[in-house]
mmCIF file of C-alpha atoms in Angstrom:
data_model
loop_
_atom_site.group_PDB
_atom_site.id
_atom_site.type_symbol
_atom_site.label_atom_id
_atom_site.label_comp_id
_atom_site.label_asym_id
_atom_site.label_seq_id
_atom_site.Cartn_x
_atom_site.Cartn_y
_atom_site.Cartn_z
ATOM 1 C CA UNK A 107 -2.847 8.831 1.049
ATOM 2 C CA UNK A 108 0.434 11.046 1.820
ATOM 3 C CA UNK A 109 0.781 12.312 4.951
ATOM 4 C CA UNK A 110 0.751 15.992 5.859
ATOM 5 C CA UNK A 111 1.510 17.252 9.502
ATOM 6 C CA UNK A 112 2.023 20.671 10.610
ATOM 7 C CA UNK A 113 4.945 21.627 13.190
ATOM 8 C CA UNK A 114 4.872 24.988 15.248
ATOM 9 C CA UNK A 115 5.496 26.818 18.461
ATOM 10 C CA UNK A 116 7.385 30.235 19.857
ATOM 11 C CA UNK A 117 11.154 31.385 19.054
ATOM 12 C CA UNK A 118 12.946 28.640 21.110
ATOM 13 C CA UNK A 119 10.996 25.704 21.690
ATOM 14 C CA UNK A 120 13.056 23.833 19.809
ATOM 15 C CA UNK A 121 10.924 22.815 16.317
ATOM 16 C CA UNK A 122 13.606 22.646 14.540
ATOM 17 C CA UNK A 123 15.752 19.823 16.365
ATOM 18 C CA UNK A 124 12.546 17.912 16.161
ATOM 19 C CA UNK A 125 11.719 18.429 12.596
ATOM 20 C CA UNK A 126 15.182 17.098 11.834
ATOM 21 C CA UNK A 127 14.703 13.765 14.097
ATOM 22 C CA UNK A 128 11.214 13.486 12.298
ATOM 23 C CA UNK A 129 12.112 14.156 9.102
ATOM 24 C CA UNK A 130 14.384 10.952 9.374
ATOM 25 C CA UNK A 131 11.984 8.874 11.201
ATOM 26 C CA UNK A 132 8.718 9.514 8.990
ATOM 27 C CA UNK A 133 10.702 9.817 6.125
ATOM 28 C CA UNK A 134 8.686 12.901 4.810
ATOM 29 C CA UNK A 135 10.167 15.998 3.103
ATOM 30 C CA UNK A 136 10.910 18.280 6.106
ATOM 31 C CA UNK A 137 8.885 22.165 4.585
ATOM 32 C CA UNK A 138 10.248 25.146 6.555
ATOM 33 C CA UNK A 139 8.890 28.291 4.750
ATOM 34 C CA UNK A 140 12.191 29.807 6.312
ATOM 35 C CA UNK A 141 14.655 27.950 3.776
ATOM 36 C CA UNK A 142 12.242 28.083 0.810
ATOM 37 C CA UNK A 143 12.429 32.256 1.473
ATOM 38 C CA UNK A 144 16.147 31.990 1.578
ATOM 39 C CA UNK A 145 16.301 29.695 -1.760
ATOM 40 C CA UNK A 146 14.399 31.939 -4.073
ATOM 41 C CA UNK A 147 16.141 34.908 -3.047
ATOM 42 C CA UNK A 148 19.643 33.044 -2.935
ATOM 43 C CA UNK A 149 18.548 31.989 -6.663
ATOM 44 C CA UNK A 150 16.992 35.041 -7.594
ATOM 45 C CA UNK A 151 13.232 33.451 -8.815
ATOM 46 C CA UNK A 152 10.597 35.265 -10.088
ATOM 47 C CA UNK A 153 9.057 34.483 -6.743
ATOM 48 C CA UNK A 154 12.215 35.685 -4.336
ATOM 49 C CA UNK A 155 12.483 38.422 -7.034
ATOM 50 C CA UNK A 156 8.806 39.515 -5.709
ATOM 51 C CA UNK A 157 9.418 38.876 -2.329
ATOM 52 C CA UNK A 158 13.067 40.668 -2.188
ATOM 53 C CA UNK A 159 10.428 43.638 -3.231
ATOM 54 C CA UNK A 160 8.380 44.053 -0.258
ATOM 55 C CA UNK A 161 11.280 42.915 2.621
ATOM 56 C CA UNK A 162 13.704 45.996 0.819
ATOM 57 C CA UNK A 163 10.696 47.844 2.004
ATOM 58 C CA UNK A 164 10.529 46.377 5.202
ATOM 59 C CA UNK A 165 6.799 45.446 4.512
ATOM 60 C CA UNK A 166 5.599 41.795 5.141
ATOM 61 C CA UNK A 167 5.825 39.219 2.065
ATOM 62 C CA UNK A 168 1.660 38.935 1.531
ATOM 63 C CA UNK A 169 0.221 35.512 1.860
ATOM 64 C CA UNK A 170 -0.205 34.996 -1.748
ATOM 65 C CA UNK A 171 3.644 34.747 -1.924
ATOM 66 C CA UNK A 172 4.469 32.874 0.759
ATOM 67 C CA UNK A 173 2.025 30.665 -0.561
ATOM 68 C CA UNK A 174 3.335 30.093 -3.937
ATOM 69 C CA UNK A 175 6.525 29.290 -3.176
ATOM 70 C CA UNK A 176 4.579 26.306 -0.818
ATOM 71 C CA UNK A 177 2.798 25.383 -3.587
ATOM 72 C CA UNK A 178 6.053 25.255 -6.429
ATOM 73 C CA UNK A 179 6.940 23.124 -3.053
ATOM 74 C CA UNK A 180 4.622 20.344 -3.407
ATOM 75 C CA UNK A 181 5.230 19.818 -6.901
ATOM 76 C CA UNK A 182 8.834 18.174 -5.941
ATOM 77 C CA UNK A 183 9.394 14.195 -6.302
ATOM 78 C CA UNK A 184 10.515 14.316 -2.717
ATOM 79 C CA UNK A 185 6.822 15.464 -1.065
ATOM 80 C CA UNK A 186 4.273 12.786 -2.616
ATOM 81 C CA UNK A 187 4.500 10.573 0.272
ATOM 82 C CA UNK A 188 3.635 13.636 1.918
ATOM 83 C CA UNK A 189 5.105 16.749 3.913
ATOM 84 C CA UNK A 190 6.459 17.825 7.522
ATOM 85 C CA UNK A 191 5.642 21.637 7.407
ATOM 86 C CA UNK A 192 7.536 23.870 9.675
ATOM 87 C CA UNK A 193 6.416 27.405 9.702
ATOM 88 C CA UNK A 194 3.530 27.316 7.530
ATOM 89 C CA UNK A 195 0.538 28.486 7.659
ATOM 90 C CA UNK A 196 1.241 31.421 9.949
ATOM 91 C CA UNK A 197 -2.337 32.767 9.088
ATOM 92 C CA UNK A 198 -5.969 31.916 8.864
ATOM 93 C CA UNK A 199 -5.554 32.474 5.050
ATOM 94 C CA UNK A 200 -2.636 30.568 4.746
ATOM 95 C CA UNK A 201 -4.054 27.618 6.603
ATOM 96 C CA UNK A 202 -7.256 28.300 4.373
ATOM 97 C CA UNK A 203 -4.879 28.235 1.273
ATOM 98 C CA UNK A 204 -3.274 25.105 2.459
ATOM 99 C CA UNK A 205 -6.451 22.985 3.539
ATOM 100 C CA UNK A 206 -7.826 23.710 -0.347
ATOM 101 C CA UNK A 207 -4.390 22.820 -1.975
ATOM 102 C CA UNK A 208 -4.502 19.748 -0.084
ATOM 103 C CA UNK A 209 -8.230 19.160 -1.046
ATOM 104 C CA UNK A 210 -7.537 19.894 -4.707
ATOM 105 C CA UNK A 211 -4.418 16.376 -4.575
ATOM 106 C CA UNK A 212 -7.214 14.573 -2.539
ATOM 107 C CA UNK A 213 -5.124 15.075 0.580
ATOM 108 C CA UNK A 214 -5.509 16.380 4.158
ATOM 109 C CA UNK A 215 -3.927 17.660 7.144
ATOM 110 C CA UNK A 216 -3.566 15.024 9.580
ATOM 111 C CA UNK A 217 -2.232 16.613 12.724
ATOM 112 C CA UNK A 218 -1.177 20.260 13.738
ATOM 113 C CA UNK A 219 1.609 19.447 16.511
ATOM 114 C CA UNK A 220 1.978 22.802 18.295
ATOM 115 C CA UNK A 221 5.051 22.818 20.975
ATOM 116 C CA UNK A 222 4.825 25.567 23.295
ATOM 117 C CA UNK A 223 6.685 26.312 26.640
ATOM 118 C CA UNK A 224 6.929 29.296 29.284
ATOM 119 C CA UNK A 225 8.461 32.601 28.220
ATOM 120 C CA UNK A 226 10.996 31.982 30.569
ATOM 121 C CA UNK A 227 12.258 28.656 29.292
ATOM 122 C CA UNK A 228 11.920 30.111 26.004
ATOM 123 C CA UNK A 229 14.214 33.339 26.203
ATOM 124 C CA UNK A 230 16.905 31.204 28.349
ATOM 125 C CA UNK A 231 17.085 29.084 25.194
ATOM 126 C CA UNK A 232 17.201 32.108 22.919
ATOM 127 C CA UNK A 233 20.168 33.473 25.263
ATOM 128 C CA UNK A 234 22.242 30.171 23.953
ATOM 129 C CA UNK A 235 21.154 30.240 20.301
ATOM 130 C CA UNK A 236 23.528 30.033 17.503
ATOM 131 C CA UNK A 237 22.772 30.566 13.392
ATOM 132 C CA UNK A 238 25.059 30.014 10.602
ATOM 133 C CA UNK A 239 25.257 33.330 8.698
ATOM 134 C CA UNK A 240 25.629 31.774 5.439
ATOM 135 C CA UNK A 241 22.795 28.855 5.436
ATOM 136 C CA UNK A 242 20.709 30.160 8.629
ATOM 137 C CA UNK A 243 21.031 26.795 10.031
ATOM 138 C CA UNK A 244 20.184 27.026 13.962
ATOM 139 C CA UNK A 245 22.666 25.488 16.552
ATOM 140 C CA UNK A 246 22.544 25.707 20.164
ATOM 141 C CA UNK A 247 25.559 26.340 22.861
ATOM 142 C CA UNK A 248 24.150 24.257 25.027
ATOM 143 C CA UNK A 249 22.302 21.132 23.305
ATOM 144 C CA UNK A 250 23.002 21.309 19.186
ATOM 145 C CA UNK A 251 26.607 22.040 18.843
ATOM 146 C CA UNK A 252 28.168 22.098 15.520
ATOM 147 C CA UNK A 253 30.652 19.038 15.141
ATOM 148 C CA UNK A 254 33.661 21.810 14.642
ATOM 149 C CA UNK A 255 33.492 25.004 16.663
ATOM 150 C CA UNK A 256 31.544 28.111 14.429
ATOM 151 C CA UNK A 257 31.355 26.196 11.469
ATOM 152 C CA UNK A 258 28.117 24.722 10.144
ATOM 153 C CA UNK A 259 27.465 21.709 9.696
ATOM 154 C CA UNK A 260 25.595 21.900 6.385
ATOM 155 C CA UNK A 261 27.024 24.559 4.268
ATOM 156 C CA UNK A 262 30.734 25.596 6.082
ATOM 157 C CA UNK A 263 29.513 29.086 7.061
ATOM 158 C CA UNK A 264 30.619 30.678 10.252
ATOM 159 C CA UNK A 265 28.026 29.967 13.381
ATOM 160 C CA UNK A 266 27.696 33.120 14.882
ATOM 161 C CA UNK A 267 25.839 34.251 17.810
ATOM 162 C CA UNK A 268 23.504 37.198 16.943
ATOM 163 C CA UNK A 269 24.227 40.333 19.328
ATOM 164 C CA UNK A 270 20.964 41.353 18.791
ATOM 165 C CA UNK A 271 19.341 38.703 20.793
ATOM 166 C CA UNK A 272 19.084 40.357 24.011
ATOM 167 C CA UNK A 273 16.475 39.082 26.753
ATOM 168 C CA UNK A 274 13.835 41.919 25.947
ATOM 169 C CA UNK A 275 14.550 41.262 22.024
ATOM 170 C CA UNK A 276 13.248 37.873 22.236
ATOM 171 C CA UNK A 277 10.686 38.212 25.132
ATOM 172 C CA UNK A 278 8.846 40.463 21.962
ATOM 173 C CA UNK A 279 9.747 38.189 19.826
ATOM 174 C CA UNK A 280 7.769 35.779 21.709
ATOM 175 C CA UNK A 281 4.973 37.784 22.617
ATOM 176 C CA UNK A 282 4.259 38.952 18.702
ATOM 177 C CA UNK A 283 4.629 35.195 17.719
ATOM 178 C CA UNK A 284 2.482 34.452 20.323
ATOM 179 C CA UNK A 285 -0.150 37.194 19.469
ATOM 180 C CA UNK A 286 -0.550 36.154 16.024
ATOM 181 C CA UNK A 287 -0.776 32.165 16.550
ATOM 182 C CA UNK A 288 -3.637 32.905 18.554
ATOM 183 C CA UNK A 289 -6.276 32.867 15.820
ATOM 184 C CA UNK A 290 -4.506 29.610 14.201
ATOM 185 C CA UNK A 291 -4.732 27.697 17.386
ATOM 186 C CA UNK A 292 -8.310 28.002 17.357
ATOM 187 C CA UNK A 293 -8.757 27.402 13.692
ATOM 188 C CA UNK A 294 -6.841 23.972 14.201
ATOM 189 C CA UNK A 295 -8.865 23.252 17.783
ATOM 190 C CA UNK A 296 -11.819 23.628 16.194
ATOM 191 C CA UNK A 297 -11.223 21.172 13.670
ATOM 192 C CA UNK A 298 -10.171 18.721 15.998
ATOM 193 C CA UNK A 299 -6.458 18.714 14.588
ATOM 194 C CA UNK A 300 -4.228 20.560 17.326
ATOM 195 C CA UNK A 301 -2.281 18.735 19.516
ATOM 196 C CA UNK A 302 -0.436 20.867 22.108
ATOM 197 C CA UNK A 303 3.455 19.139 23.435
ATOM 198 C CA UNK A 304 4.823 20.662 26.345
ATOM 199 C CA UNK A 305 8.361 21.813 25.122
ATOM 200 C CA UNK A 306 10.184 22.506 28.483
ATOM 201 C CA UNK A 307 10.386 18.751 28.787
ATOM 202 C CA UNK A 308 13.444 17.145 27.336
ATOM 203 C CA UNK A 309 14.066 16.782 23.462
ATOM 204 C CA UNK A 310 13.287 13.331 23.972
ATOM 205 C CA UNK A 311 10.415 13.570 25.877
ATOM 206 C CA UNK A 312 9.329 16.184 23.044
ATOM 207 C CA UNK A 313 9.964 13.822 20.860
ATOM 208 C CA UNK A 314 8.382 10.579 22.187
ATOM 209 C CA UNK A 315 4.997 13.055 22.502
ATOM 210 C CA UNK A 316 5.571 13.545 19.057
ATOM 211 C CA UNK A 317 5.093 10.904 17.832
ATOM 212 C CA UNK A 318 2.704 9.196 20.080
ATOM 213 C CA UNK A 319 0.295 12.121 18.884
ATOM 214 C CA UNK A 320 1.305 11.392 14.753
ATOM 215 C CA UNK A 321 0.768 7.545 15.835
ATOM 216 C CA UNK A 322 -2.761 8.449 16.711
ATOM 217 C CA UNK A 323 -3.613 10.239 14.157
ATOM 218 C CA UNK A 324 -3.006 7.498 11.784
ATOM 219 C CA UNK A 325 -4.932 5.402 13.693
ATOM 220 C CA UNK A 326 -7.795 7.711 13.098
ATOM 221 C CA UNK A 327 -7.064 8.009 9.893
#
């Protein structure tokens, strides 16, 4: 059976420096709903086509979309030994949508690892955040440099620091993400599936509770 784990928390916990470190040492194709967005509108799909339509009228991409591009996803060679998803579901009826996809390949998710830390930590790490404008890689000013100053790592595009991450910016941020995770943390919980890592710790603390909490879930199978 592949193996299928779900990775989320707030703006600034730090998900995706993890996802990168597990991606390597589970070797599982590492999911983030963000890039797949940014691929089919980069490429111009039928599917970024649709979704181009409802962001140019800042409406929200519906779940059906968002939700066929994961799907197109799972098809790849890279993802039968299973998948590290990073941003997905972000709703009931995503999760809903996922659990039956799964069930359809005779698969299952085996642990939802939700990292989560105090507002405060959070929006201090926001205040030192750093994207590539051309791949929207993430860096940070204090703990993820780029290996040459402003330039990315994975596609050569300037790093920039966005000016309109201010401290009340992200502290909504935060509050909306928080808001609508909510209902998912209890649809995990009461499946027994949602493990909760304390993110102020250090990335390798994070990271050692990581995978102690994947380690038991195989041993549950």
């Amino acid at each position: 059976m592949a193996d299928y784990y779900l990775l989320f928390g707030p703006p600034g916990v730090g998900k995706g420096t993890q996802a990168d470190r597990l991606e390597k040492t589970l070797d599982l194709a590492h999911v983030a709903t963000g890039d797949l967005f940014r691929e089919h509108l980069k490429k111009n799909t039928p599917l970024g086509r649709l979704a181009r339509s409802y962001i140019d009228h800042g409406a929200l991409v519906p779940d059906d979309v968002t939700i066929g591009m994961v799907a197109e996803r799972m098809t790849d060679p890279d993802t039968q030994k299973g998948m590290l998803l990073d941003g997905f579901p972000r709703t009931v009826a995503q999760a809903d949508a996922l659990s039956k996809m799964l069930a359809d390949r005779g698969q299952k998710i085996q642990r939802v690892l939700f990292i989560t830390a105090p507002k405060d930590v959070l929006i201090e790490r926001l205040g030192h955040r750093m994207t590539c404008s051309n791949c929207g890689t993430i860096y940070n000013a204090q703990t993820q440099l780029p290996k040459n100053a402003r330039v990315c790592d994975v596609c050569g595009g300037e790093v920039i620091q966005r000016s309109d991450d201010t401290p009340d910016t992200q502290r909504k941020r935060i509050e909306v993400y928080l808001e609508q995770t909510i209902p998912l943390v209890d649809y995990f919980e009461q499946r027994g599936l949602l493990v909760t890592i304390q993110g102020e710790q250090s990335i390798d603390r994070v990271y050692d509770d990581l995978l102690h909490a994947i380690e038991a879930a195989k041993k549950t199978g």
